[in-house]
Amino acid sequence: MTKFMVTHTLPPKGFSRDQFCQISAATQQDPNVKCHESFANLTEGKVFCYWEGPRQEALIAWFKKMNVPYDSITKLEHIAEGAVVKDV
């Protein structure tokens, strides 16, 4: 599966922690795409997510279906965990 980094801009303080939890749970239900990690500052309305999917269009379809706004979807080539860099 291809790996992606997705950025989202939400209304500042427009989502509660509970809403964020609900959306996070929903990202695990789709058979085609999965969100592995999300990093959020709901006060500022910024969320960064690490996804896997067969192609970018599958993520776009999921965001549209779930009515989740996104700013960008970037296909990842490398992931660094500490000082260890892996090709993806």
Tab-separated table of N, CA, C and O in Angstrom:
chain	number	residue	atom	x	y	z
A	1	MET	N	0.843	-1.185	0.000
A	1	MET	CA	0.000	0.000	0.000
A	1	MET	C	0.885	1.244	0.000
A	1	MET	O	1.936	1.278	0.625
A	2	THR	N	0.411	2.253	-0.670
A	2	THR	CA	1.113	3.529	-0.732
A	2	THR	C	0.861	4.302	0.559
A	2	THR	O	-0.229	4.248	1.118
A	3	LYS	N	1.872	5.028	1.010
A	3	LYS	CA	1.758	5.815	2.238
A	3	LYS	C	1.647	7.300	1.889
A	3	LYS	O	2.292	7.764	0.960
A	4	PHE	N	0.825	8.026	2.666
A	4	PHE	CA	0.551	9.433	2.405
A	4	PHE	C	0.570	10.238	3.700
A	4	PHE	O	0.225	9.721	4.756
A	5	MET	N	0.944	11.520	3.586
A	5	MET	CA	0.765	12.478	4.669
A	5	MET	C	-0.319	13.443	4.203
A	5	MET	O	-0.260	13.964	3.094
A	6	VAL	N	-1.325	13.627	5.061
A	6	VAL	CA	-2.464	14.480	4.722
A	6	VAL	C	-2.542	15.614	5.736
A	6	VAL	O	-2.392	15.394	6.938
A	7	THR	N	-2.744	16.832	5.229
A	7	THR	CA	-2.927	17.989	6.111
A	7	THR	C	-4.379	18.447	6.016
A	7	THR	O	-4.994	18.397	4.945
A	8	HIS	N	-4.902	18.849	7.160
A	8	HIS	CA	-6.281	19.327	7.254
A	8	HIS	C	-6.289	20.658	8.007
A	8	HIS	O	-5.591	20.808	9.008
A	9	THR	N	-7.080	21.593	7.527
A	9	THR	CA	-7.346	22.812	8.274
A	9	THR	C	-8.829	22.808	8.612
A	9	THR	O	-9.681	22.712	7.726
A	10	LEU	N	-9.116	22.873	9.902
A	10	LEU	CA	-10.483	22.869	10.408
A	10	LEU	C	-10.766	24.223	11.035
A	10	LEU	O	-9.838	24.977	11.333
A	11	PRO	N	-12.026	24.549	11.277
A	11	PRO	CA	-12.298	25.791	11.999
A	11	PRO	C	-11.635	25.726	13.381
A	11	PRO	O	-11.782	24.715	14.082
A	12	PRO	N	-10.866	26.751	13.775
A	12	PRO	CA	-10.262	26.739	15.104
A	12	PRO	C	-11.327	26.499	16.173
A	12	PRO	O	-12.390	27.108	16.153
A	13	LYS	N	-11.040	25.551	17.046
A	13	LYS	CA	-11.956	25.138	18.110
A	13	LYS	C	-13.294	24.646	17.561
A	13	LYS	O	-14.282	24.583	18.269
A	14	GLY	N	-13.320	24.273	16.267
A	14	GLY	CA	-14.562	23.842	15.623
A	14	GLY	C	-14.878	22.372	15.821
A	14	GLY	O	-15.988	21.932	15.528
A	15	PHE	N	-13.896	21.593	16.281
A	15	PHE	CA	-14.091	20.172	16.541
A	15	PHE	C	-13.721	19.895	17.989
A	15	PHE	O	-12.694	20.354	18.474
A	16	SER	N	-14.537	19.105	18.648
A	16	SER	CA	-14.232	18.709	20.021
A	16	SER	C	-13.328	17.476	19.993
A	16	SER	O	-13.190	16.800	18.961
A	17	ARG	N	-12.760	17.169	21.127
A	17	ARG	CA	-11.951	15.956	21.244
A	17	ARG	C	-12.810	14.730	20.945
A	17	ARG	O	-12.361	13.794	20.291
A	18	ASP	N	-14.059	14.724	21.415
A	18	ASP	CA	-14.960	13.595	21.151
A	18	ASP	C	-15.220	13.424	19.654
A	18	ASP	O	-15.232	12.304	19.151
A	19	GLN	N	-15.427	14.523	18.934
A	19	GLN	CA	-15.629	14.440	17.483
A	19	GLN	C	-14.371	13.903	16.798
A	19	GLN	O	-14.449	13.097	15.876
A	20	PHE	N	-13.211	14.374	17.262
A	20	PHE	CA	-11.948	13.893	16.724
A	20	PHE	C	-11.812	12.390	16.958
A	20	PHE	O	-11.392	11.648	16.065
A	21	CYS	N	-12.201	11.915	18.127
A	21	CYS	CA	-12.169	10.477	18.437
A	21	CYS	C	-13.092	9.695	17.507
A	21	CYS	O	-12.733	8.604	17.042
A	22	GLN	N	-14.278	10.231	17.230
A	22	GLN	CA	-15.226	9.554	16.344
A	22	GLN	C	-14.671	9.438	14.923
A	22	GLN	O	-14.772	8.381	14.285
A	23	ILE	N	-14.096	10.518	14.429
A	23	ILE	CA	-13.511	10.489	13.080
A	23	ILE	C	-12.331	9.528	13.054
A	23	ILE	O	-12.173	8.752	12.110
A	24	SER	N	-11.508	9.554	14.099
A	24	SER	CA	-10.359	8.650	14.160
A	24	SER	C	-10.815	7.192	14.129
A	24	SER	O	-10.213	6.357	13.447
A	25	ALA	N	-11.870	6.870	14.849
A	25	ALA	CA	-12.399	5.509	14.834
A	25	ALA	C	-12.908	5.144	13.437
A	25	ALA	O	-12.701	4.018	12.967
A	26	ALA	N	-13.541	6.076	12.764
A	26	ALA	CA	-14.068	5.819	11.415
A	26	ALA	C	-12.953	5.538	10.417
A	26	ALA	O	-13.162	4.785	9.458
A	27	THR	N	-11.762	6.091	10.640
A	27	THR	CA	-10.654	5.858	9.709
A	27	THR	C	-10.192	4.414	9.724
A	27	THR	O	-9.472	3.990	8.827
A	28	GLN	N	-10.615	3.646	10.714
A	28	GLN	CA	-10.205	2.250	10.820
A	28	GLN	C	-11.226	1.290	10.225
A	28	GLN	O	-10.982	0.088	10.164
A	29	GLN	N	-12.364	1.801	9.771
A	29	GLN	CA	-13.454	0.951	9.298
A	29	GLN	C	-13.452	0.689	7.798
A	29	GLN	O	-14.119	-0.225	7.335
A	30	ASP	N	-12.741	1.495	7.034
A	30	ASP	CA	-12.768	1.360	5.577
A	30	ASP	C	-11.835	0.219	5.141
A	30	ASP	O	-10.718	0.119	5.631
A	31	PRO	N	-12.273	-0.632	4.223
A	31	PRO	CA	-11.421	-1.740	3.788
A	31	PRO	C	-10.285	-1.314	2.855
A	31	PRO	O	-9.339	-2.074	2.655
A	32	ASN	N	-10.358	-0.089	2.292
A	32	ASN	CA	-9.373	0.334	1.299
A	32	ASN	C	-8.310	1.291	1.822
A	32	ASN	O	-7.199	1.306	1.302
A	33	VAL	N	-8.651	2.126	2.778
A	33	VAL	CA	-7.715	3.124	3.292
A	33	VAL	C	-7.676	3.049	4.813
A	33	VAL	O	-8.669	2.689	5.441
A	34	LYS	N	-6.519	3.368	5.386
A	34	LYS	CA	-6.362	3.354	6.845
A	34	LYS	C	-5.498	4.534	7.272
A	34	LYS	O	-4.462	4.810	6.666
A	35	CYS	N	-5.923	5.191	8.330
A	35	CYS	CA	-5.110	6.221	8.957
A	35	CYS	C	-4.359	5.561	10.112
A	35	CYS	O	-4.974	4.926	10.968
A	36	HIS	N	-3.044	5.699	10.118
A	36	HIS	CA	-2.227	5.069	11.156
A	36	HIS	C	-1.968	5.997	12.339
A	36	HIS	O	-1.943	5.531	13.474
A	37	GLU	N	-1.770	7.267	12.068
A	37	GLU	CA	-1.523	8.230	13.145
A	37	GLU	C	-2.058	9.584	12.729
A	37	GLU	O	-1.997	9.957	11.561
A	38	SER	N	-2.563	10.313	13.722
A	38	SER	CA	-3.007	11.693	13.507
A	38	SER	C	-2.395	12.556	14.590
A	38	SER	O	-2.314	12.152	15.750
A	39	PHE	N	-1.985	13.737	14.194
A	39	PHE	CA	-1.400	14.705	15.110
A	39	PHE	C	-2.256	15.961	15.009
A	39	PHE	O	-2.347	16.542	13.929
A	40	ALA	N	-2.909	16.347	16.092
A	40	ALA	CA	-3.909	17.409	16.008
A	40	ALA	C	-3.683	18.503	17.043
A	40	ALA	O	-3.283	18.240	18.175
A	41	ASN	N	-3.973	19.727	16.614
A	41	ASN	CA	-4.128	20.860	17.513
A	41	ASN	C	-5.501	21.427	17.173
A	41	ASN	O	-5.644	22.214	16.226
A	42	LEU	N	-6.518	20.984	17.894
A	42	LEU	CA	-7.892	21.390	17.591
A	42	LEU	C	-8.136	22.851	17.926
A	42	LEU	O	-8.997	23.490	17.314
A	43	THR	N	-7.377	23.398	18.869
A	43	THR	CA	-7.504	24.818	19.196
A	43	THR	C	-7.163	25.672	17.985
A	43	THR	O	-7.848	26.649	17.689
A	44	GLU	N	-6.121	25.280	17.254
A	44	GLU	CA	-5.713	26.009	16.049
A	44	GLU	C	-6.365	25.470	14.782
A	44	GLU	O	-6.255	26.088	13.719
A	45	GLY	N	-6.989	24.302	14.871
A	45	GLY	CA	-7.645	23.720	13.709
A	45	GLY	C	-6.700	23.087	12.709
A	45	GLY	O	-6.948	23.112	11.509
A	46	LYS	N	-5.616	22.495	13.186
A	46	LYS	CA	-4.641	21.849	12.302
A	46	LYS	C	-4.519	20.368	12.660
A	46	LYS	O	-4.380	20.005	13.833
A	47	VAL	N	-4.561	19.520	11.627
A	47	VAL	CA	-4.421	18.077	11.818
A	47	VAL	C	-3.505	17.542	10.709
A	47	VAL	O	-3.646	17.917	9.544
A	48	PHE	N	-2.578	16.666	11.110
A	48	PHE	CA	-1.655	16.023	10.185
A	48	PHE	C	-1.806	14.524	10.381
A	48	PHE	O	-1.728	14.037	11.510
A	49	CYS	N	-2.031	13.786	9.273
A	49	CYS	CA	-2.352	12.360	9.383
A	49	CYS	C	-1.477	11.530	8.453
A	49	CYS	O	-1.209	11.916	7.316
A	50	TYR	N	-1.097	10.357	8.937
A	50	TYR	CA	-0.316	9.386	8.190
A	50	TYR	C	-1.262	8.269	7.748
A	50	TYR	O	-1.845	7.574	8.580
A	51	TRP	N	-1.455	8.142	6.431
A	51	TRP	CA	-2.418	7.211	5.844
A	51	TRP	C	-1.730	6.187	4.954
A	51	TRP	O	-0.654	6.430	4.425
A	52	GLU	N	-2.450	5.081	4.726
A	52	GLU	CA	-2.099	4.110	3.692
A	52	GLU	C	-3.319	3.873	2.824
A	52	GLU	O	-4.445	3.861	3.331
A	53	GLY	N	-3.070	3.693	1.544
A	53	GLY	CA	-4.153	3.399	0.619
A	53	GLY	C	-3.592	2.980	-0.721
A	53	GLY	O	-2.394	3.143	-0.978
A	54	PRO	N	-4.433	2.462	-1.593
A	54	PRO	CA	-3.950	1.991	-2.889
A	54	PRO	C	-3.512	3.129	-3.814
A	54	PRO	O	-2.609	2.962	-4.619
A	55	ARG	N	-4.155	4.298	-3.644
A	55	ARG	CA	-3.823	5.467	-4.470
A	55	ARG	C	-4.481	6.703	-3.848
A	55	ARG	O	-5.389	6.587	-3.020
A	56	GLN	N	-4.048	7.857	-4.271
A	56	GLN	CA	-4.543	9.119	-3.718
A	56	GLN	C	-6.055	9.264	-3.893
A	56	GLN	O	-6.740	9.749	-3.000
A	57	GLU	N	-6.581	8.823	-5.010
A	57	GLU	CA	-8.011	8.959	-5.284
A	57	GLU	C	-8.869	8.222	-4.249
A	57	GLU	O	-9.984	8.638	-3.958
A	58	ALA	N	-8.354	7.139	-3.695
A	58	ALA	CA	-9.095	6.406	-2.658
A	58	ALA	C	-9.231	7.249	-1.389
A	58	ALA	O	-10.283	7.237	-0.741
A	59	LEU	N	-8.183	7.989	-1.038
A	59	LEU	CA	-8.263	8.886	0.116
A	59	LEU	C	-9.242	10.019	-0.150
A	59	LEU	O	-10.066	10.352	0.702
A	60	ILE	N	-9.166	10.601	-1.341
A	60	ILE	CA	-10.072	11.694	-1.707
A	60	ILE	C	-11.524	11.220	-1.609
A	60	ILE	O	-12.378	11.921	-1.068
A	61	ALA	N	-11.802	10.019	-2.089
A	61	ALA	CA	-13.165	9.482	-2.030
A	61	ALA	C	-13.608	9.319	-0.575
A	61	ALA	O	-14.761	9.626	-0.230
A	62	TRP	N	-12.711	8.848	0.303
A	62	TRP	CA	-13.062	8.672	1.713
A	62	TRP	C	-13.353	10.022	2.362
A	62	TRP	O	-14.345	10.176	3.061
A	63	PHE	N	-12.500	11.022	2.109
A	63	PHE	CA	-12.720	12.351	2.692
A	63	PHE	C	-14.041	12.950	2.213
A	63	PHE	O	-14.777	13.555	2.985
A	64	LYS	N	-14.353	12.747	0.941
A	64	LYS	CA	-15.614	13.263	0.399
A	64	LYS	C	-16.799	12.564	1.054
A	64	LYS	O	-17.760	13.198	1.475
A	65	LYS	N	-16.734	11.231	1.165
A	65	LYS	CA	-17.814	10.448	1.773
A	65	LYS	C	-18.049	10.859	3.226
A	65	LYS	O	-19.181	10.952	3.685
A	66	MET	N	-16.962	11.117	3.952
A	66	MET	CA	-17.055	11.455	5.374
A	66	MET	C	-17.174	12.960	5.625
A	66	MET	O	-17.261	13.385	6.767
A	67	ASN	N	-17.165	13.748	4.544
A	67	ASN	CA	-17.267	15.208	4.649
A	67	ASN	C	-16.140	15.785	5.516
A	67	ASN	O	-16.368	16.632	6.383
A	68	VAL	N	-14.921	15.304	5.266
A	68	VAL	CA	-13.739	15.767	5.983
A	68	VAL	C	-12.909	16.637	5.041
A	68	VAL	O	-12.459	16.163	3.994
A	69	PRO	N	-12.685	17.904	5.393
A	69	PRO	CA	-11.880	18.770	4.526
A	69	PRO	C	-10.396	18.382	4.608
A	69	PRO	O	-9.933	17.857	5.624
A	70	TYR	N	-9.673	18.625	3.527
A	70	TYR	CA	-8.228	18.408	3.533
A	70	TYR	C	-7.574	19.483	2.674
A	70	TYR	O	-8.188	20.023	1.763
A	71	ASP	N	-6.338	19.797	3.015
A	71	ASP	CA	-5.578	20.796	2.256
A	71	ASP	C	-4.680	20.137	1.221
A	71	ASP	O	-4.578	20.609	0.100
A	72	SER	N	-3.985	19.072	1.642
A	72	SER	CA	-3.050	18.423	0.728
A	72	SER	C	-2.908	16.950	1.074
A	72	SER	O	-3.109	16.539	2.215
A	73	ILE	N	-2.573	16.194	0.032
A	73	ILE	CA	-2.259	14.770	0.175
A	73	ILE	C	-0.915	14.577	-0.514
A	73	ILE	O	-0.785	14.838	-1.712
A	74	THR	N	0.080	14.138	0.247
A	74	THR	CA	1.429	13.976	-0.289
A	74	THR	C	1.845	12.513	-0.197
A	74	THR	O	1.824	11.921	0.887
A	75	LYS	N	2.201	11.937	-1.342
A	75	LYS	CA	2.721	10.575	-1.370
A	75	LYS	C	4.103	10.585	-0.720
A	75	LYS	O	4.949	11.414	-1.043
A	76	LEU	N	4.331	9.654	0.221
A	76	LEU	CA	5.594	9.610	0.932
A	76	LEU	C	6.595	8.710	0.222
A	76	LEU	O	6.224	7.676	-0.342
A	77	GLU	N	7.860	9.114	0.242
A	77	GLU	CA	8.953	8.322	-0.309
A	77	GLU	C	9.838	7.743	0.789
A	77	GLU	O	10.422	6.683	0.624
A	78	HIS	N	9.975	8.479	1.907
A	78	HIS	CA	10.858	8.068	2.996
A	78	HIS	C	10.190	8.413	4.318
A	78	HIS	O	9.469	9.399	4.427
A	79	ILE	N	10.454	7.587	5.319
A	79	ILE	CA	9.985	7.852	6.682
A	79	ILE	C	11.184	7.701	7.604
A	79	ILE	O	11.904	6.695	7.538
A	80	ALA	N	11.414	8.699	8.458
A	80	ALA	CA	12.494	8.637	9.444
A	80	ALA	C	11.892	8.383	10.821
A	80	ALA	O	10.971	9.079	11.235
A	81	GLU	N	12.393	7.374	11.485
A	81	GLU	CA	12.024	7.084	12.868
A	81	GLU	C	13.285	7.306	13.674
A	81	GLU	O	14.177	6.462	13.676
A	82	GLY	N	13.346	8.489	14.316
A	82	GLY	CA	14.599	8.877	14.956
A	82	GLY	C	15.640	9.090	13.879
A	82	GLY	O	15.410	9.792	12.908
A	83	ALA	N	16.784	8.426	13.996
A	83	ALA	CA	17.862	8.576	13.018
A	83	ALA	C	17.808	7.536	11.915
A	83	ALA	O	18.651	7.531	11.014
A	84	VAL	N	16.801	6.655	11.948
A	84	VAL	CA	16.702	5.583	10.960
A	84	VAL	C	15.738	6.007	9.850
A	84	VAL	O	14.577	6.283	10.115
A	85	VAL	N	16.251	6.063	8.616
A	85	VAL	CA	15.431	6.446	7.466
A	85	VAL	C	15.100	5.207	6.665
A	85	VAL	O	15.991	4.412	6.330
A	86	LYS	N	13.806	5.030	6.367
A	86	LYS	CA	13.348	3.898	5.561
A	86	LYS	C	12.721	4.416	4.273
A	86	LYS	O	12.054	5.447	4.293
A	87	ASP	N	12.937	3.695	3.214
A	87	ASP	CA	12.224	3.970	1.970
A	87	ASP	C	10.860	3.310	2.064
A	87	ASP	O	10.736	2.234	2.625
A	88	VAL	N	9.845	3.961	1.503
A	88	VAL	CA	8.507	3.371	1.544
A	88	VAL	C	7.999	3.071	0.154
A	88	VAL	O	8.490	3.522	-0.813
